[in-house]
PDB file of C-alpha atoms in Angstrom:
ATOM      1  CA  UNK V   1     108.402 129.211  78.297  1.00 52.00           C
ATOM      2  CA  UNK V   2     110.916 127.114  80.173  1.00 59.00           C
ATOM      3  CA  UNK V   3     111.573 124.719  77.327  1.00 93.00           C
ATOM      4  CA  UNK V   4     109.283 121.961  78.604  1.00 96.00           C
ATOM      5  CA  UNK V   5     106.090 121.600  76.572  1.00 96.00           C
ATOM      6  CA  UNK V   6     103.133 119.440  77.488  1.00 97.00           C
ATOM      7  CA  UNK V   7     100.176 118.479  75.345  1.00 97.00           C
ATOM      8  CA  UNK V   8      97.286 118.521  75.575  1.00 97.00           C
ATOM      9  CA  UNK V   9      96.730 121.271  78.137  1.00 96.00           C
ATOM     10  CA  UNK V  10      93.304 119.912  79.016  1.00 96.00           C
ATOM     11  CA  UNK V  11      91.863 116.430  78.633  1.00 96.00           C
ATOM     12  CA  UNK V  12      88.490 114.964  79.498  1.00 95.00           C
ATOM     13  CA  UNK V  13      88.130 111.229  79.239  1.00 93.00           C
ATOM     14  CA  UNK V  14      85.759 108.487  80.220  1.00 91.00           C
ATOM     15  CA  UNK V  15      86.787 105.617  82.434  1.00 89.00           C
ATOM     16  CA  UNK V  16      86.998 103.211  79.499  1.00 88.00           C
ATOM     17  CA  UNK V  17      89.019 105.498  77.228  1.00 89.00           C
ATOM     18  CA  UNK V  18      92.678 105.214  76.338  1.00 94.00           C
ATOM     19  CA  UNK V  19      94.642 108.437  75.966  1.00 95.00           C
ATOM     20  CA  UNK V  20      98.226 109.640  76.126  1.00 97.00           C
ATOM     21  CA  UNK V  21      99.906 112.688  77.575  1.00 98.00           C
ATOM     22  CA  UNK V  22     102.975 114.034  75.847  1.00 98.00           C
ATOM     23  CA  UNK V  23     105.957 115.957  77.162  1.00 98.00           C
ATOM     24  CA  UNK V  24     108.828 117.377  75.170  1.00 97.00           C
ATOM     25  CA  UNK V  25     111.880 119.212  76.467  1.00 96.00           C
ATOM     26  CA  UNK V  26     114.163 121.447  74.443  1.00 94.00           C
ATOM     27  CA  UNK V  27     116.772 122.001  77.168  1.00 93.00           C
ATOM     28  CA  UNK V  28     119.189 119.202  76.322  1.00 91.00           C
ATOM     29  CA  UNK V  29     118.425 117.443  79.606  1.00 91.00           C
ATOM     30  CA  UNK V  30     118.793 113.715  80.161  1.00 89.00           C
ATOM     31  CA  UNK V  31     116.309 113.125  82.977  1.00 91.00           C
ATOM     32  CA  UNK V  32     112.530 113.466  82.815  1.00 94.00           C
ATOM     33  CA  UNK V  33     109.774 113.115  85.390  1.00 94.00           C
ATOM     34  CA  UNK V  34     106.024 112.721  85.746  1.00 96.00           C
ATOM     35  CA  UNK V  35     104.272 114.294  88.732  1.00 96.00           C
ATOM     36  CA  UNK V  36     100.644 114.295  89.818  1.00 96.00           C
ATOM     37  CA  UNK V  37      99.218 117.418  91.452  1.00 95.00           C
ATOM     38  CA  UNK V  38      95.834 116.995  93.127  1.00 92.00           C
ATOM     39  CA  UNK V  39      93.884 119.519  95.110  1.00 84.00           C
ATOM     40  CA  UNK V  40      94.808 119.474  98.804  1.00 74.00           C
ATOM     41  CA  UNK V  41      97.713 117.058  98.227  1.00 82.00           C
ATOM     42  CA  UNK V  42     101.440 117.559  97.747  1.00 84.00           C
ATOM     43  CA  UNK V  43     103.063 117.159  94.379  1.00 90.00           C
ATOM     44  CA  UNK V  44     103.551 113.406  93.961  1.00 92.00           C
ATOM     45  CA  UNK V  45     106.472 112.033  91.999  1.00 92.00           C
ATOM     46  CA  UNK V  46     105.250 109.216  89.753  1.00 94.00           C
ATOM     47  CA  UNK V  47     108.102 108.215  87.453  1.00 93.00           C
ATOM     48  CA  UNK V  48     111.716 109.148  86.799  1.00 91.00           C
ATOM     49  CA  UNK V  49     113.662 108.438  83.620  1.00 90.00           C
ATOM     50  CA  UNK V  50     117.424 108.810  83.349  1.00 84.00           C
ATOM     51  CA  UNK V  51     118.991 108.465  79.935  1.00 78.00           C
ATOM     52  CA  UNK V  52     115.725 106.854  78.739  1.00 76.00           C
ATOM     53  CA  UNK V  53     115.826 104.253  81.525  1.00 79.00           C
ATOM     54  CA  UNK V  54     113.105 104.219  84.155  1.00 80.00           C
ATOM     55  CA  UNK V  55     114.772 104.567  87.547  1.00 78.00           C
ATOM     56  CA  UNK V  56     111.833 105.336  89.821  1.00 76.00           C
ATOM     57  CA  UNK V  57     108.262 104.082  89.963  1.00 76.00           C
ATOM     58  CA  UNK V  58     106.661 105.356  93.114  1.00 77.00           C
ATOM     59  CA  UNK V  59     103.979 102.690  93.512  1.00 84.00           C
ATOM     60  CA  UNK V  60     101.946 104.018  90.621  1.00 92.00           C
ATOM     61  CA  UNK V  61      98.987 101.869  89.490  1.00 93.00           C
ATOM     62  CA  UNK V  62      99.457 100.005  86.237  1.00 93.00           C
ATOM     63  CA  UNK V  63      96.689 102.007  84.570  1.00 95.00           C
ATOM     64  CA  UNK V  64      99.433 104.650  84.158  1.00 96.00           C
ATOM     65  CA  UNK V  65     102.105 103.506  81.740  1.00 95.00           C
ATOM     66  CA  UNK V  66     105.096 105.747  80.967  1.00 95.00           C
ATOM     67  CA  UNK V  67     107.181 105.655  77.830  1.00 95.00           C
ATOM     68  CA  UNK V  68     110.449 107.459  77.095  1.00 94.00           C
ATOM     69  CA  UNK V  69     111.539 106.841  73.495  1.00 93.00           C
ATOM     70  CA  UNK V  70     114.431 109.317  73.748  1.00 92.00           C
ATOM     71  CA  UNK V  71     115.790 111.832  76.219  1.00 89.00           C
ATOM     72  CA  UNK V  72     113.648 114.652  74.797  1.00 94.00           C
ATOM     73  CA  UNK V  73     110.250 112.976  74.852  1.00 96.00           C
ATOM     74  CA  UNK V  74     108.158 111.436  77.583  1.00 96.00           C
ATOM     75  CA  UNK V  75     104.675 109.978  77.361  1.00 97.00           C
ATOM     76  CA  UNK V  76     102.135 108.887  79.915  1.00 97.00           C
ATOM     77  CA  UNK V  77      99.668 106.362  78.546  1.00 97.00           C
ATOM     78  CA  UNK V  78      96.348 106.237  80.356  1.00 96.00           C
ATOM     79  CA  UNK V  79      93.754 103.470  80.349  1.00 94.00           C
ATOM     80  CA  UNK V  80      90.748 102.551  82.484  1.00 93.00           C
ATOM     81  CA  UNK V  81      91.296 105.487  84.800  1.00 94.00           C
ATOM     82  CA  UNK V  82      89.207 106.264  87.849  1.00 94.00           C
ATOM     83  CA  UNK V  83      87.571 109.597  88.757  1.00 94.00           C
ATOM     84  CA  UNK V  84      90.126 110.022  91.567  1.00 93.00           C
ATOM     85  CA  UNK V  85      92.833 110.157  88.913  1.00 95.00           C
ATOM     86  CA  UNK V  86      91.547 113.584  87.895  1.00 96.00           C
ATOM     87  CA  UNK V  87      94.414 115.988  88.560  1.00 96.00           C
ATOM     88  CA  UNK V  88      97.048 118.180  86.992  1.00 96.00           C
ATOM     89  CA  UNK V  89      99.827 116.039  85.527  1.00 97.00           C
ATOM     90  CA  UNK V  90     103.150 117.810  85.383  1.00 97.00           C
ATOM     91  CA  UNK V  91     106.222 116.841  83.446  1.00 97.00           C
ATOM     92  CA  UNK V  92     109.686 118.046  84.423  1.00 95.00           C
ATOM     93  CA  UNK V  93     113.217 117.644  83.144  1.00 94.00           C
ATOM     94  CA  UNK V  94     116.692 118.122  84.565  1.00 91.00           C
ATOM     95  CA  UNK V  95     120.327 117.503  83.842  1.00 87.00           C
ATOM     96  CA  UNK V  96     121.207 114.346  85.720  1.00 73.00           C
ATOM     97  CA  UNK V  97     124.583 114.657  87.408  1.00 65.00           C
ATOM     98  CA  UNK V  98     124.729 110.960  88.303  1.00 59.00           C
ATOM     99  CA  UNK V  99     127.795 110.286  86.194  1.00 52.00           C
ATOM    100  CA  UNK V 100     129.712 112.976  87.971  1.00 52.00           C
ATOM    101  CA  UNK V 101     129.386 110.897  91.115  1.00 52.00           C
ATOM    102  CA  UNK V 102     128.988 113.849  93.438  1.00 55.00           C
ATOM    103  CA  UNK V 103     126.347 115.440  95.593  1.00 53.00           C
ATOM    104  CA  UNK V 104     123.788 116.608  93.121  1.00 54.00           C
ATOM    105  CA  UNK V 105     121.905 119.840  92.803  1.00 62.00           C
ATOM    106  CA  UNK V 106     119.003 118.988  90.603  1.00 73.00           C
ATOM    107  CA  UNK V 107     117.074 121.912  89.172  1.00 85.00           C
ATOM    108  CA  UNK V 108     113.925 120.519  87.693  1.00 91.00           C
ATOM    109  CA  UNK V 109     112.128 122.561  85.061  1.00 93.00           C
ATOM    110  CA  UNK V 110     108.405 121.975  84.874  1.00 95.00           C
ATOM    111  CA  UNK V 111     105.983 122.031  82.001  1.00 96.00           C
ATOM    112  CA  UNK V 112     102.641 123.812  82.254  1.00 94.00           C
ATOM    113  CA  UNK V 113     100.831 120.557  82.899  1.00 96.00           C
ATOM    114  CA  UNK V 114      97.843 118.679  81.527  1.00 97.00           C
ATOM    115  CA  UNK V 115      94.601 119.166  83.427  1.00 96.00           C
ATOM    116  CA  UNK V 116      92.935 115.739  83.320  1.00 96.00           C
ATOM    117  CA  UNK V 117      89.307 115.114  84.159  1.00 95.00           C
ATOM    118  CA  UNK V 118      88.053 111.534  84.344  1.00 95.00           C
ATOM    119  CA  UNK V 119      84.287 111.188  84.099  1.00 92.00           C
TER     120      UNK V 119
ATOM    121  CA  UNK S   1     110.235 106.867 103.579  1.00 81.00           C
ATOM    122  CA  UNK S   2     110.731 110.608 103.670  1.00 86.00           C
ATOM    123  CA  UNK S   3     107.894 112.774 104.924  1.00 91.00           C
ATOM    124  CA  UNK S   4     107.873 116.547 104.461  1.00 95.00           C
ATOM    125  CA  UNK S   5     105.542 118.783 106.432  1.00 96.00           C
ATOM    126  CA  UNK S   6     104.989 122.447 105.692  1.00 97.00           C
ATOM    127  CA  UNK S   7     103.478 125.258 107.762  1.00 97.00           C
ATOM    128  CA  UNK S   8     101.441 127.334 107.568  1.00 97.00           C
ATOM    129  CA  UNK S   9      99.092 126.125 104.841  1.00 95.00           C
ATOM    130  CA  UNK S  10      97.950 129.697 104.192  1.00 97.00           C
ATOM    131  CA  UNK S  11      99.643 132.971 105.023  1.00 98.00           C
ATOM    132  CA  UNK S  12      98.490 136.546 104.511  1.00 98.00           C
ATOM    133  CA  UNK S  13     100.842 139.482 104.984  1.00 98.00           C
ATOM    134  CA  UNK S  14     100.727 143.176 104.262  1.00 98.00           C
ATOM    135  CA  UNK S  15     102.815 144.443 101.411  1.00 97.00           C
ATOM    136  CA  UNK S  16     106.263 145.299 102.694  1.00 97.00           C
ATOM    137  CA  UNK S  17     106.137 142.852 105.600  1.00 97.00           C
ATOM    138  CA  UNK S  18     108.159 139.643 105.848  1.00 98.00           C
ATOM    139  CA  UNK S  19     106.867 136.123 105.314  1.00 98.00           C
ATOM    140  CA  UNK S  20     108.300 132.922 106.744  1.00 98.00           C
ATOM    141  CA  UNK S  21     107.382 129.398 105.696  1.00 98.00           C
ATOM    142  CA  UNK S  22     108.770 126.415 107.556  1.00 98.00           C
ATOM    143  CA  UNK S  23     109.265 122.820 106.492  1.00 98.00           C
ATOM    144  CA  UNK S  24     110.316 119.776 108.455  1.00 98.00           C
ATOM    145  CA  UNK S  25     111.579 116.501 107.058  1.00 96.00           C
ATOM    146  CA  UNK S  26     111.988 113.053 108.532  1.00 95.00           C
ATOM    147  CA  UNK S  27     114.892 111.427 106.674  1.00 92.00           C
ATOM    148  CA  UNK S  28     118.244 112.613 108.043  1.00 91.00           C
ATOM    149  CA  UNK S  29     119.880 111.400 104.820  1.00 88.00           C
ATOM    150  CA  UNK S  30     118.096 114.075 102.749  1.00 90.00           C
ATOM    151  CA  UNK S  31     120.717 116.429 101.387  1.00 88.00           C
ATOM    152  CA  UNK S  32     119.152 118.875  98.959  1.00 90.00           C
ATOM    153  CA  UNK S  33     116.228 121.202  99.647  1.00 93.00           C
ATOM    154  CA  UNK S  34     114.665 123.283  96.862  1.00 94.00           C
ATOM    155  CA  UNK S  35     111.798 125.739  97.088  1.00 97.00           C
ATOM    156  CA  UNK S  36     109.367 126.130  94.217  1.00 96.00           C
ATOM    157  CA  UNK S  37     106.872 128.917  93.573  1.00 97.00           C
ATOM    158  CA  UNK S  38     103.672 128.231  91.653  1.00 95.00           C
ATOM    159  CA  UNK S  39     101.540 131.164  90.613  1.00 94.00           C
ATOM    160  CA  UNK S  40      97.881 130.574  89.873  1.00 90.00           C
ATOM    161  CA  UNK S  41      97.494 128.544  86.693  1.00 87.00           C
ATOM    162  CA  UNK S  42     101.227 128.396  86.071  1.00 90.00           C
ATOM    163  CA  UNK S  43     103.979 125.846  86.394  1.00 93.00           C
ATOM    164  CA  UNK S  44     106.159 125.440  89.535  1.00 94.00           C
ATOM    165  CA  UNK S  45     109.441 127.309  89.256  1.00 94.00           C
ATOM    166  CA  UNK S  46     112.544 126.991  91.387  1.00 94.00           C
ATOM    167  CA  UNK S  47     113.210 130.146  93.404  1.00 96.00           C
ATOM    168  CA  UNK S  48     115.996 129.065  95.736  1.00 95.00           C
ATOM    169  CA  UNK S  49     117.645 125.904  96.984  1.00 93.00           C
ATOM    170  CA  UNK S  50     120.113 124.793  99.627  1.00 92.00           C
ATOM    171  CA  UNK S  51     122.392 121.830 100.116  1.00 88.00           C
ATOM    172  CA  UNK S  52     122.922 120.040 103.389  1.00 85.00           C
ATOM    173  CA  UNK S  53     126.472 121.334 103.765  1.00 84.00           C
ATOM    174  CA  UNK S  54     125.248 124.954 103.953  1.00 84.00           C
ATOM    175  CA  UNK S  55     123.257 126.615 106.734  1.00 91.00           C
ATOM    176  CA  UNK S  56     121.904 129.660 104.942  1.00 95.00           C
ATOM    177  CA  UNK S  57     121.602 131.063 101.454  1.00 94.00           C
ATOM    178  CA  UNK S  58     120.351 134.431 100.237  1.00 96.00           C
ATOM    179  CA  UNK S  59     119.186 135.754  96.910  1.00 94.00           C
ATOM    180  CA  UNK S  60     117.996 139.356  97.050  1.00 95.00           C
ATOM    181  CA  UNK S  61     114.716 139.350  99.048  1.00 97.00           C
ATOM    182  CA  UNK S  62     114.649 135.594  99.470  1.00 98.00           C
ATOM    183  CA  UNK S  63     116.629 133.490 101.927  1.00 98.00           C
ATOM    184  CA  UNK S  64     116.570 129.887 103.033  1.00 98.00           C
ATOM    185  CA  UNK S  65     117.932 128.523 106.313  1.00 97.00           C
ATOM    186  CA  UNK S  66     118.615 124.896 107.148  1.00 96.00           C
ATOM    187  CA  UNK S  67     118.915 123.274 110.559  1.00 95.00           C
ATOM    188  CA  UNK S  68     120.097 119.727 109.964  1.00 93.00           C
ATOM    189  CA  UNK S  69     120.019 118.766 113.617  1.00 94.00           C
ATOM    190  CA  UNK S  70     116.383 119.725 113.965  1.00 95.00           C
ATOM    191  CA  UNK S  71     115.590 118.622 110.403  1.00 96.00           C
ATOM    192  CA  UNK S  72     113.864 121.778 109.368  1.00 96.00           C
ATOM    193  CA  UNK S  73     114.392 124.453 106.774  1.00 97.00           C
ATOM    194  CA  UNK S  74     112.647 127.750 106.225  1.00 98.00           C
ATOM    195  CA  UNK S  75     111.952 130.220 103.450  1.00 98.00           C
ATOM    196  CA  UNK S  76     112.159 133.895 104.312  1.00 98.00           C
ATOM    197  CA  UNK S  77     110.784 136.593 102.025  1.00 98.00           C
ATOM    198  CA  UNK S  78     111.434 140.196 103.001  1.00 97.00           C
ATOM    199  CA  UNK S  79     109.723 143.364 101.718  1.00 98.00           C
ATOM    200  CA  UNK S  80     106.926 141.317 100.201  1.00 98.00           C
ATOM    201  CA  UNK S  81     105.231 142.523  97.041  1.00 97.00           C
ATOM    202  CA  UNK S  82     101.876 141.588  95.475  1.00 96.00           C
ATOM    203  CA  UNK S  83     103.685 139.523  92.833  1.00 96.00           C
ATOM    204  CA  UNK S  84     105.000 137.283  95.613  1.00 98.00           C
ATOM    205  CA  UNK S  85     101.441 135.955  95.998  1.00 97.00           C
ATOM    206  CA  UNK S  86     101.561 132.277  95.002  1.00 97.00           C
ATOM    207  CA  UNK S  87     101.740 128.759  96.398  1.00 96.00           C
ATOM    208  CA  UNK S  88     105.193 127.862  97.695  1.00 97.00           C
ATOM    209  CA  UNK S  89     106.376 124.265  97.879  1.00 97.00           C
ATOM    210  CA  UNK S  90     109.373 122.976  99.755  1.00 97.00           C
ATOM    211  CA  UNK S  91     110.959 119.651  98.877  1.00 95.00           C
ATOM    212  CA  UNK S  92     113.593 117.290 100.205  1.00 93.00           C
ATOM    213  CA  UNK S  93     115.733 115.092  98.036  1.00 88.00           C
ATOM    214  CA  UNK S  94     116.144 111.593  99.390  1.00 76.00           C
ATOM    215  CA  UNK S  95     118.712 110.277  96.941  1.00 74.00           C
ATOM    216  CA  UNK S  96     122.275 111.365  96.379  1.00 65.00           C
ATOM    217  CA  UNK S  97     121.542 112.539  92.855  1.00 66.00           C
ATOM    218  CA  UNK S  98     118.834 114.994  93.828  1.00 69.00           C
ATOM    219  CA  UNK S  99     116.076 113.446  91.748  1.00 78.00           C
ATOM    220  CA  UNK S 100     113.661 111.721  94.070  1.00 82.00           C
ATOM    221  CA  UNK S 101     111.905 114.743  95.545  1.00 88.00           C
ATOM    222  CA  UNK S 102     109.310 114.556  98.287  1.00 91.00           C
ATOM    223  CA  UNK S 103     107.302 117.768  98.286  1.00 93.00           C
ATOM    224  CA  UNK S 104     105.554 119.496 101.141  1.00 95.00           C
ATOM    225  CA  UNK S 105     101.813 120.204 100.775  1.00 94.00           C
ATOM    226  CA  UNK S 106     102.367 123.863  99.924  1.00 95.00           C
ATOM    227  CA  UNK S 107     101.715 127.270 101.477  1.00 97.00           C
ATOM    228  CA  UNK S 108      99.386 129.747  99.824  1.00 96.00           C
ATOM    229  CA  UNK S 109     100.876 133.194 100.360  1.00 98.00           C
ATOM    230  CA  UNK S 110      98.724 136.268  99.827  1.00 98.00           C
ATOM    231  CA  UNK S 111     100.374 139.683  99.895  1.00 97.00           C
ATOM    232  CA  UNK S 112      97.766 142.331 100.573  1.00 95.00           C
ATOM    233  CA  UNK S 113      98.279 145.797  99.073  1.00 90.00           C
TER     234      UNK S 113
END
């Protein structure tokens, strides 16, 4: 265990369902991330949160809605997904060095992921 | 935006041989380059990284080299072992805080006994 826990590990949902993915980190980090990992595609960064504030949204469709209530928890709310959204969704966390104002070395620790299937 | 390419997509080597995976990036402002290893069914884990102010870094059997002029960086694994079999991802960080990673498509390395 790396200290980043994702639930559920597997999720099957219909296109009209609403579900949420949960990520929790026990590493004392202040930055959290959502990635999408599809077959035959690179890992795609979806969202970045620093100190609970969203700082990156890489052109993600609005059917994905992130929520970061505190620096230890991150959610991804899903609604009216499409079959092409089926993928492994990975959460990661890191210690943001932004406030140190120097060139950063950002080690991101990943969770085990949620395998999502949209029918 | 940044674009990261990675070659080869698959690589098979005999146990004990060396493996080299190469990545190229497009944004000359990228300044941090991590490598992640993902074993089958497991999460990606950082194995080595390099900053733009360094040309080479070693950690036991693993080394990374960076050529900023040519905008490419490579992962070198020596004396490969079966447990090195995994998918390896390179990434380039396009912001000064090392958060906005663009990943390469991955290389599936198989070490044959």
